[in-house]
Amino acid sequence: MAIGERIHFFRLMRGMTQKYLGTAVGFPERSADVRLAQYETGSRKPKADLTAALAQVLDVSPQALDIPDIDSYIGLMHTLFTLEDIYGLTVSEADGEVCLKVNKAKGKDAAELLKMLYAWKEQADKLNAEEIDKEQYDQWRYHYPKYDATQLWAKVPSQELSDTLVEAFQDKLKKDE
């Protein structure tokens, strides 16, 4: 799915019009819907700063918008082939169904991908067990890795902790200036 289709998907999911989203990211009101339509149809591709602004208004991670173009079966297959090359993705059969597996022996990148897939499986299992609802599951997916508590690199100190540390070391900070 191309970035324009993702913008369209999330805009509709949020119940926004093209004009509303366009003006929210700073386009002039008289042309906001036309400009946004150009991005949604793929006649224009947003630059990184616009993608970030769109993601913020749509309340998703910029990475949720800017994903590889997998809008065709051939494109999807080539994406999977690339994952095979980079991460050791393998295809097999289990219980009469096709399964995709990550070969963690392929290297560090494969092991990291496997951890991420386990984090995804954990959230999907919680959804299936009704420990979380679809909205919470989507919140996790569309902001990944922000809410992924299984990855150390995804954890960010809270603003409260940051403020407390600044206050605690205020005297030291002033001496160093």
Coordinates of N, CA and C in Angstrom, one line a residue:
M1 N 0.9 -1.2 0.0 CA 0.0 0.0 0.0 C 0.9 1.2 0.0
A2 N 0.7 2.1 -0.9 CA 1.5 3.3 -1.0 C 1.1 4.3 0.0
I3 N 2.0 5.3 0.2 CA 1.8 6.3 1.3 C 0.4 7.0 1.2
G4 N 0.1 7.4 -0.1 CA -1.2 8.1 -0.3 C -2.4 7.2 0.2
E5 N -2.3 5.9 -0.1 CA -3.4 5.1 0.4 C -3.5 5.0 1.9
R6 N -2.3 5.0 2.5 CA -2.2 5.0 4.0 C -2.8 6.3 4.6
I7 N -2.5 7.4 4.0 CA -3.0 8.7 4.4 C -4.6 8.6 4.3
H8 N -5.0 8.1 3.2 CA -6.5 8.0 2.9 C -7.1 7.1 4.0
F9 N -6.5 5.9 4.2 CA -7.0 4.9 5.2 C -7.1 5.6 6.6
F10 N -6.1 6.2 7.1 CA -6.1 6.8 8.4 C -7.0 8.0 8.5
R11 N -7.1 8.8 7.4 CA -8.0 9.9 7.4 C -9.4 9.5 7.6
L12 N -9.8 8.5 6.8 CA -11.2 8.0 6.9 C -11.4 7.3 8.3
M13 N -10.4 6.6 8.8 CA -10.6 6.0 10.1 C -10.8 7.0 11.2
R14 N -10.2 8.2 11.0 CA -10.3 9.2 12.0 C -11.6 10.1 11.7
G15 N -12.3 9.8 10.6 CA -13.5 10.6 10.3 C -13.2 12.0 9.8
M16 N -12.1 12.2 9.2 CA -11.7 13.6 8.7 C -12.0 13.7 7.3
T17 N -12.3 15.0 6.9 CA -12.4 15.3 5.5 C -11.0 15.7 4.9
Q18 N -10.8 15.7 3.6 CA -9.6 16.1 3.0 C -9.3 17.6 3.4
K19 N -10.3 18.4 3.4 CA -10.1 19.8 3.7 C -9.7 20.0 5.2
Y20 N -10.3 19.2 6.1 CA -9.9 19.3 7.5 C -8.4 18.9 7.7
L21 N -8.1 17.8 7.1 CA -6.7 17.3 7.3 C -5.7 18.2 6.6
G22 N -6.1 18.7 5.5 CA -5.2 19.6 4.7 C -4.9 20.9 5.5
T23 N -6.0 21.5 6.1 CA -5.8 22.7 6.8 C -5.1 22.5 8.1
A24 N -5.3 21.3 8.7 CA -4.6 21.0 10.0 C -3.1 20.9 9.8
V25 N -2.7 20.5 8.6 CA -1.2 20.4 8.4 C -0.7 21.7 7.8
G26 N -1.5 22.7 7.6 CA -1.0 24.0 7.2 C -1.3 24.5 5.8
F27 N -2.1 23.7 5.0 CA -2.4 24.1 3.6 C -3.4 25.2 3.7
P28 N -3.4 26.2 2.8 CA -4.5 27.2 2.7 C -5.9 26.6 2.6
E29 N -6.8 27.1 3.3 CA -8.2 26.5 3.3 C -8.8 26.3 1.9
R30 N -8.5 27.3 1.0 CA -9.1 27.2 -0.3 C -8.6 26.1 -1.2
S31 N -7.4 25.6 -0.9 CA -6.8 24.5 -1.7 C -6.4 23.3 -0.9
A32 N -6.8 23.3 0.4 CA -6.4 22.1 1.3 C -6.9 20.8 0.8
D33 N -8.1 20.7 0.3 CA -8.7 19.4 -0.1 C -8.0 19.0 -1.4
V34 N -7.7 19.9 -2.3 CA -7.1 19.6 -3.6 C -5.7 19.1 -3.3
R35 N -5.0 19.8 -2.5 CA -3.6 19.4 -2.2 C -3.6 18.0 -1.5
L36 N -4.5 17.8 -0.6 CA -4.5 16.5 0.1 C -4.9 15.4 -0.9
A37 N -5.8 15.6 -1.8 CA -6.2 14.7 -2.8 C -5.0 14.3 -3.7
Q38 N -4.1 15.2 -4.0 CA -2.9 14.9 -4.8 C -2.0 13.9 -4.0
Y39 N -1.9 14.0 -2.7 CA -1.1 13.1 -2.0 C -1.8 11.7 -1.9
E40 N -3.1 11.7 -1.6 CA -3.8 10.5 -1.5 C -3.9 9.7 -2.8
T41 N -3.9 10.3 -3.9 CA -4.0 9.6 -5.2 C -2.6 9.2 -5.7
G42 N -1.6 9.8 -5.1 CA -0.2 9.4 -5.4 C 0.4 10.3 -6.5
S43 N -0.3 11.4 -6.9 CA 0.3 12.2 -7.9 C 1.4 13.1 -7.3
R44 N 1.4 13.2 -6.0 CA 2.5 13.9 -5.3 C 2.8 13.0 -4.1
K45 N 4.1 13.0 -3.7 CA 4.6 12.2 -2.5 C 5.0 13.3 -1.5
P46 N 4.5 13.2 -0.3 CA 4.9 14.1 0.8 C 6.4 14.0 1.2
K47 N 7.0 15.1 1.5 CA 8.4 15.1 2.0 C 8.3 14.7 3.5
A48 N 9.4 14.4 4.1 CA 9.5 13.9 5.4 C 8.8 14.8 6.4
D49 N 9.0 16.2 6.3 CA 8.3 17.1 7.3 C 6.8 17.0 7.1
L50 N 6.3 16.9 5.9 CA 4.8 16.9 5.8 C 4.3 15.5 6.2
T51 N 5.1 14.4 6.0 CA 4.7 13.1 6.5 C 4.6 13.1 8.0
A52 N 5.6 13.8 8.6 CA 5.5 13.9 10.1 C 4.3 14.7 10.6
A53 N 4.0 15.8 9.9 CA 2.8 16.6 10.3 C 1.5 15.8 10.1
L54 N 1.4 15.1 8.9 CA 0.2 14.3 8.7 C 0.1 13.2 9.8
A55 N 1.2 12.6 10.1 CA 1.2 11.5 11.1 C 0.7 12.1 12.5
Q56 N 1.2 13.3 12.8 CA 0.8 13.9 14.1 C -0.7 14.2 14.1
V57 N -1.2 14.7 13.1 CA -2.7 15.0 13.0 C -3.5 13.8 13.0
L58 N -3.0 12.7 12.3 CA -3.7 11.5 12.2 C -3.5 10.6 13.4
D59 N -2.6 11.0 14.3 CA -2.3 10.3 15.6 C -1.7 8.9 15.3
V60 N -0.7 8.9 14.4 CA 0.0 7.6 14.1 C 1.5 7.9 14.0
S61 N 2.3 6.9 14.0 CA 3.7 7.1 13.8 C 4.0 7.4 12.3
P62 N 5.0 8.2 12.0 CA 5.3 8.5 10.6 C 5.6 7.2 9.8
Q63 N 6.1 6.2 10.5 CA 6.4 5.0 9.8 C 5.2 4.2 9.5
A64 N 4.0 4.5 10.1 CA 2.8 3.8 9.8 C 2.3 4.3 8.5
L65 N 2.7 5.5 8.1 CA 2.3 6.1 6.8 C 3.2 5.7 5.7
D66 N 4.5 5.8 5.9 CA 5.5 5.6 4.9 C 6.0 4.2 4.9
I67 N 5.2 3.3 4.4 CA 5.6 1.9 4.4 C 5.9 1.5 2.9
P68 N 6.6 0.4 2.7 CA 6.9 0.0 1.4 C 5.7 -0.2 0.5
D69 N 5.8 0.1 -0.8 CA 4.7 0.0 -1.7 C 4.4 -1.5 -1.9
I70 N 3.4 -2.0 -1.2 CA 3.0 -3.4 -1.4 C 1.6 -3.5 -1.9
D71 N 1.2 -2.6 -2.8 CA -0.2 -2.6 -3.2 C -0.5 -3.6 -4.4
S72 N 0.5 -4.4 -4.7 CA 0.3 -5.4 -5.7 C 0.8 -6.7 -5.1
Y73 N 0.3 -7.8 -5.6 CA 0.8 -9.1 -5.1 C 2.3 -9.3 -5.5
I74 N 2.7 -8.8 -6.6 CA 4.1 -8.9 -7.1 C 5.0 -8.1 -6.2
G75 N 4.5 -6.8 -5.9 CA 5.3 -6.0 -5.0 C 5.4 -6.6 -3.6
L76 N 4.3 -7.2 -3.1 CA 4.4 -7.8 -1.8 C 5.3 -9.0 -1.8
M77 N 5.3 -9.8 -2.9 CA 6.2 -10.9 -2.9 C 7.7 -10.5 -2.9
H78 N 8.0 -9.4 -3.7 CA 9.4 -8.9 -3.7 C 9.8 -8.3 -2.3
T79 N 8.8 -7.8 -1.6 CA 9.1 -7.3 -0.2 C 9.5 -8.5 0.6
L80 N 8.7 -9.6 0.5 CA 9.0 -10.8 1.3 C 10.3 -11.4 0.9
F81 N 10.7 -11.4 -0.4 CA 12.0 -11.9 -0.9 C 13.1 -11.1 -0.3
T82 N 12.9 -9.8 -0.2 CA 13.9 -8.9 0.5 C 14.1 -9.3 1.9
L83 N 12.9 -9.6 2.6 CA 13.0 -10.0 4.0 C 13.7 -11.3 4.1
E84 N 13.6 -12.2 3.1 CA 14.3 -13.4 3.1 C 15.8 -13.2 3.1
D85 N 16.2 -12.3 2.2 CA 17.6 -11.9 2.0 C 18.2 -11.3 3.3
I86 N 17.5 -10.3 3.8 CA 18.1 -9.6 4.9 C 17.9 -10.3 6.3
Y87 N 16.7 -10.8 6.5 CA 16.4 -11.4 7.9 C 16.3 -12.9 7.9
G88 N 16.5 -13.6 6.8 CA 16.4 -15.0 6.9 C 15.0 -15.5 6.9
L89 N 14.1 -14.7 6.4 CA 12.7 -15.2 6.4 C 12.6 -16.4 5.6
T90 N 11.9 -17.4 6.1 CA 11.7 -18.7 5.3 C 10.2 -19.0 5.2
V91 N 9.9 -19.7 4.2 CA 8.5 -20.2 4.0 C 8.4 -21.7 4.2
S92 N 7.4 -22.1 4.9 CA 7.3 -23.6 5.1 C 5.8 -23.9 5.3
E93 N 5.5 -25.1 5.6 CA 4.1 -25.5 5.8 C 4.0 -26.2 7.1
A94 N 2.9 -25.9 7.8 CA 2.6 -26.5 9.1 C 1.1 -26.7 9.2
D95 N 0.7 -27.9 9.5 CA -0.8 -28.1 9.7 C -1.6 -27.7 8.4
G96 N -1.0 -27.9 7.3 CA -1.7 -27.6 6.0 C -1.7 -26.1 5.7
E97 N -1.0 -25.3 6.4 CA -1.0 -23.9 6.1 C 0.4 -23.4 5.9
V98 N 0.5 -22.4 5.0 CA 1.8 -21.8 4.7 C 2.2 -20.9 5.9
C99 N 3.4 -21.0 6.4 CA 3.9 -20.2 7.5 C 5.2 -19.5 7.1
L100 N 5.4 -18.3 7.6 CA 6.6 -17.6 7.5 C 7.4 -17.6 8.8
K101 N 8.7 -17.9 8.7 CA 9.5 -17.9 9.9 C 10.7 -17.1 9.7
V102 N 11.3 -16.6 10.9 CA 12.5 -15.9 10.8 C 13.6 -16.8 11.4
N103 N 14.7 -16.9 10.6 CA 15.8 -17.7 11.1 C 16.7 -16.8 11.9
K104 N 16.7 -16.9 13.2 CA 17.5 -16.0 14.1 C 19.0 -16.3 13.9
A105 N 19.3 -17.4 13.4 CA 20.8 -17.7 13.1 C 21.3 -16.9 12.0
K106 N 20.4 -16.2 11.2 CA 20.9 -15.4 10.1 C 21.7 -14.2 10.6
G107 N 21.6 -13.8 11.8 CA 22.4 -12.7 12.3 C 21.6 -11.8 13.3
K108 N 22.2 -10.8 13.7 CA 21.7 -9.8 14.7 C 20.4 -9.2 14.2
D109 N 20.3 -8.8 12.9 CA 19.1 -8.2 12.4 C 17.9 -9.2 12.4
A110 N 18.2 -10.4 12.1 CA 17.1 -11.4 12.2 C 16.6 -11.6 13.6
A111 N 17.6 -11.7 14.5 CA 17.2 -11.8 15.9 C 16.3 -10.7 16.4
E112 N 16.7 -9.4 16.0 CA 15.9 -8.3 16.4 C 14.5 -8.3 15.8
L113 N 14.4 -8.7 14.5 CA 13.1 -8.8 13.8 C 12.3 -9.9 14.6
L114 N 12.9 -11.0 15.0 CA 12.1 -12.0 15.7 C 11.6 -11.5 17.0
K115 N 12.4 -10.7 17.7 CA 11.9 -10.0 19.0 C 10.7 -9.2 18.7
M116 N 10.7 -8.4 17.6 CA 9.6 -7.5 17.2 C 8.4 -8.3 16.9
L117 N 8.6 -9.4 16.2 CA 7.4 -10.3 15.8 C 6.8 -10.9 17.1
Y118 N 7.6 -11.3 18.0 CA 7.1 -11.8 19.3 C 6.3 -10.7 20.0
A119 N 6.8 -9.5 20.0 CA 6.0 -8.4 20.6 C 4.7 -8.2 19.9
W120 N 4.7 -8.3 18.6 CA 3.4 -8.2 17.9 C 2.5 -9.4 18.3
K121 N 3.0 -10.6 18.3 CA 2.2 -11.7 18.7 C 1.7 -11.6 20.1
E122 N 2.4 -11.0 21.0 CA 2.0 -10.8 22.4 C 0.7 -9.9 22.4
Q123 N 0.8 -8.8 21.6 CA -0.4 -7.9 21.5 C -1.6 -8.6 20.8
A124 N -1.3 -9.4 19.7 CA -2.4 -10.1 19.1 C -3.0 -11.1 20.0
D125 N -2.2 -11.8 20.8 CA -2.7 -12.7 21.8 C -3.6 -12.0 22.8
K126 N -3.2 -10.9 23.3 CA -4.0 -10.1 24.2 C -5.3 -9.7 23.6
L127 N -5.3 -9.3 22.3 CA -6.6 -9.0 21.7 C -7.5 -10.2 21.6
N128 N -6.9 -11.3 21.2 CA -7.7 -12.6 21.1 C -8.2 -13.0 22.4
A129 N -7.5 -12.8 23.5 CA -7.9 -13.2 24.8 C -8.8 -12.1 25.5
E130 N -9.1 -11.0 24.7 CA -9.9 -9.9 25.2 C -9.3 -9.2 26.4
E131 N -8.0 -9.2 26.5 CA -7.3 -8.5 27.6 C -7.2 -7.0 27.2
I132 N -7.2 -6.8 25.9 CA -7.2 -5.4 25.3 C -8.3 -5.4 24.2
D133 N -8.8 -4.2 23.9 CA -9.7 -4.1 22.8 C -9.1 -3.7 21.5
K134 N -9.8 -3.7 20.4 CA -9.3 -3.4 19.1 C -8.6 -2.0 19.0
E135 N -9.3 -1.1 19.7 CA -8.7 0.3 19.7 C -7.3 0.3 20.4
Q136 N -7.1 -0.4 21.5 CA -5.8 -0.5 22.1 C -4.8 -1.2 21.3
Y137 N -5.3 -2.3 20.6 CA -4.4 -3.0 19.7 C -3.9 -2.1 18.5
D138 N -4.9 -1.4 17.9 CA -4.5 -0.5 16.8 C -3.6 0.6 17.3
Q139 N -3.9 1.1 18.5 CA -3.0 2.2 19.1 C -1.6 1.6 19.2
W140 N -1.4 0.4 19.6 CA -0.1 -0.2 19.7 C 0.5 -0.3 18.3
R141 N -0.2 -0.8 17.3 CA 0.3 -1.0 16.0 C 0.6 0.3 15.3
Y142 N -0.3 1.2 15.3 CA -0.1 2.5 14.6 C 0.9 3.5 15.2
H143 N 1.4 3.2 16.4 CA 2.4 4.0 17.0 C 3.7 3.2 17.2
Y144 N 3.7 2.0 16.7 CA 4.9 1.2 16.9 C 6.2 1.9 16.5
P145 N 7.2 1.9 17.3 CA 7.5 1.1 18.5 C 7.2 1.9 19.8
K146 N 6.5 3.0 19.8 CA 6.3 3.9 20.9 C 5.8 3.1 22.1
Y147 N 4.8 2.3 22.0 CA 4.2 1.5 23.1 C 4.7 0.1 23.3
D148 N 5.8 -0.2 22.6 CA 6.3 -1.6 22.7 C 7.2 -1.7 24.0
A149 N 6.6 -2.2 25.0 CA 7.3 -2.3 26.3 C 8.4 -3.5 26.3
T150 N 8.4 -4.3 25.2 CA 9.3 -5.4 25.2 C 10.7 -5.0 24.7
Q151 N 10.8 -3.8 24.1 CA 12.1 -3.4 23.5 C 12.7 -2.3 24.4
L152 N 13.9 -2.4 24.8 CA 14.6 -1.4 25.6 C 14.7 -0.1 24.8
W153 N 15.0 -0.2 23.5 CA 15.2 1.0 22.7 C 14.0 1.8 22.5
A154 N 12.8 1.2 22.8 CA 11.5 1.9 22.6 C 11.1 2.7 23.8
K155 N 11.8 2.4 25.0 CA 11.4 3.1 26.2 C 12.0 4.5 26.3
V156 N 11.2 5.4 26.7 CA 11.7 6.8 26.8 C 11.3 7.3 28.2
P157 N 12.3 8.0 28.8 CA 11.9 8.5 30.2 C 10.8 9.4 30.1
S158 N 9.9 9.4 31.1 CA 8.8 10.3 31.1 C 9.2 11.8 31.3
Q159 N 8.4 12.7 31.0 CA 8.7 14.1 31.2 C 8.8 14.4 32.7
E160 N 8.0 13.7 33.5 CA 8.1 13.9 34.9 C 9.5 13.5 35.5
L161 N 10.0 12.4 35.0 CA 11.3 12.0 35.4 C 12.4 13.0 34.9
S162 N 12.3 13.4 33.7 CA 13.2 14.4 33.2 C 13.2 15.7 34.0
D163 N 12.0 16.2 34.3 CA 11.9 17.4 35.1 C 12.5 17.2 36.5
T164 N 12.2 16.0 37.1 CA 12.8 15.7 38.4 C 14.3 15.7 38.4
L165 N 14.9 15.1 37.4 CA 16.4 15.1 37.2 C 16.9 16.5 37.0
V166 N 16.3 17.3 36.2 CA 16.8 18.7 36.0 C 16.7 19.4 37.3
E167 N 15.6 19.3 38.0 CA 15.5 20.0 39.3 C 16.5 19.5 40.3
A168 N 16.8 18.2 40.3 CA 17.7 17.7 41.3 C 19.2 18.2 41.0
F169 N 19.5 18.4 39.7 CA 20.8 18.8 39.4 C 20.9 20.2 38.9
Q170 N 19.9 21.0 39.3 CA 19.9 22.4 38.9 C 21.2 23.2 39.4
D171 N 21.6 23.0 40.6 CA 22.8 23.7 41.1 C 24.0 23.3 40.3
K172 N 24.2 22.0 40.0 CA 25.3 21.5 39.2 C 25.3 22.1 37.8
L173 N 24.1 22.2 37.2 CA 23.9 22.8 35.8 C 24.4 24.2 35.8
K174 N 24.0 25.0 36.9 CA 24.4 26.4 36.9 C 25.9 26.6 37.1
K175 N 26.6 25.7 37.8 CA 28.0 25.8 38.0 C 28.8 25.5 36.8
D176 N 28.2 24.6 35.9 CA 28.9 24.3 34.7 C 28.8 25.3 33.6
E177 N 27.9 26.3 33.8 CA 27.7 27.3 32.7 C 28.8 28.3 32.7

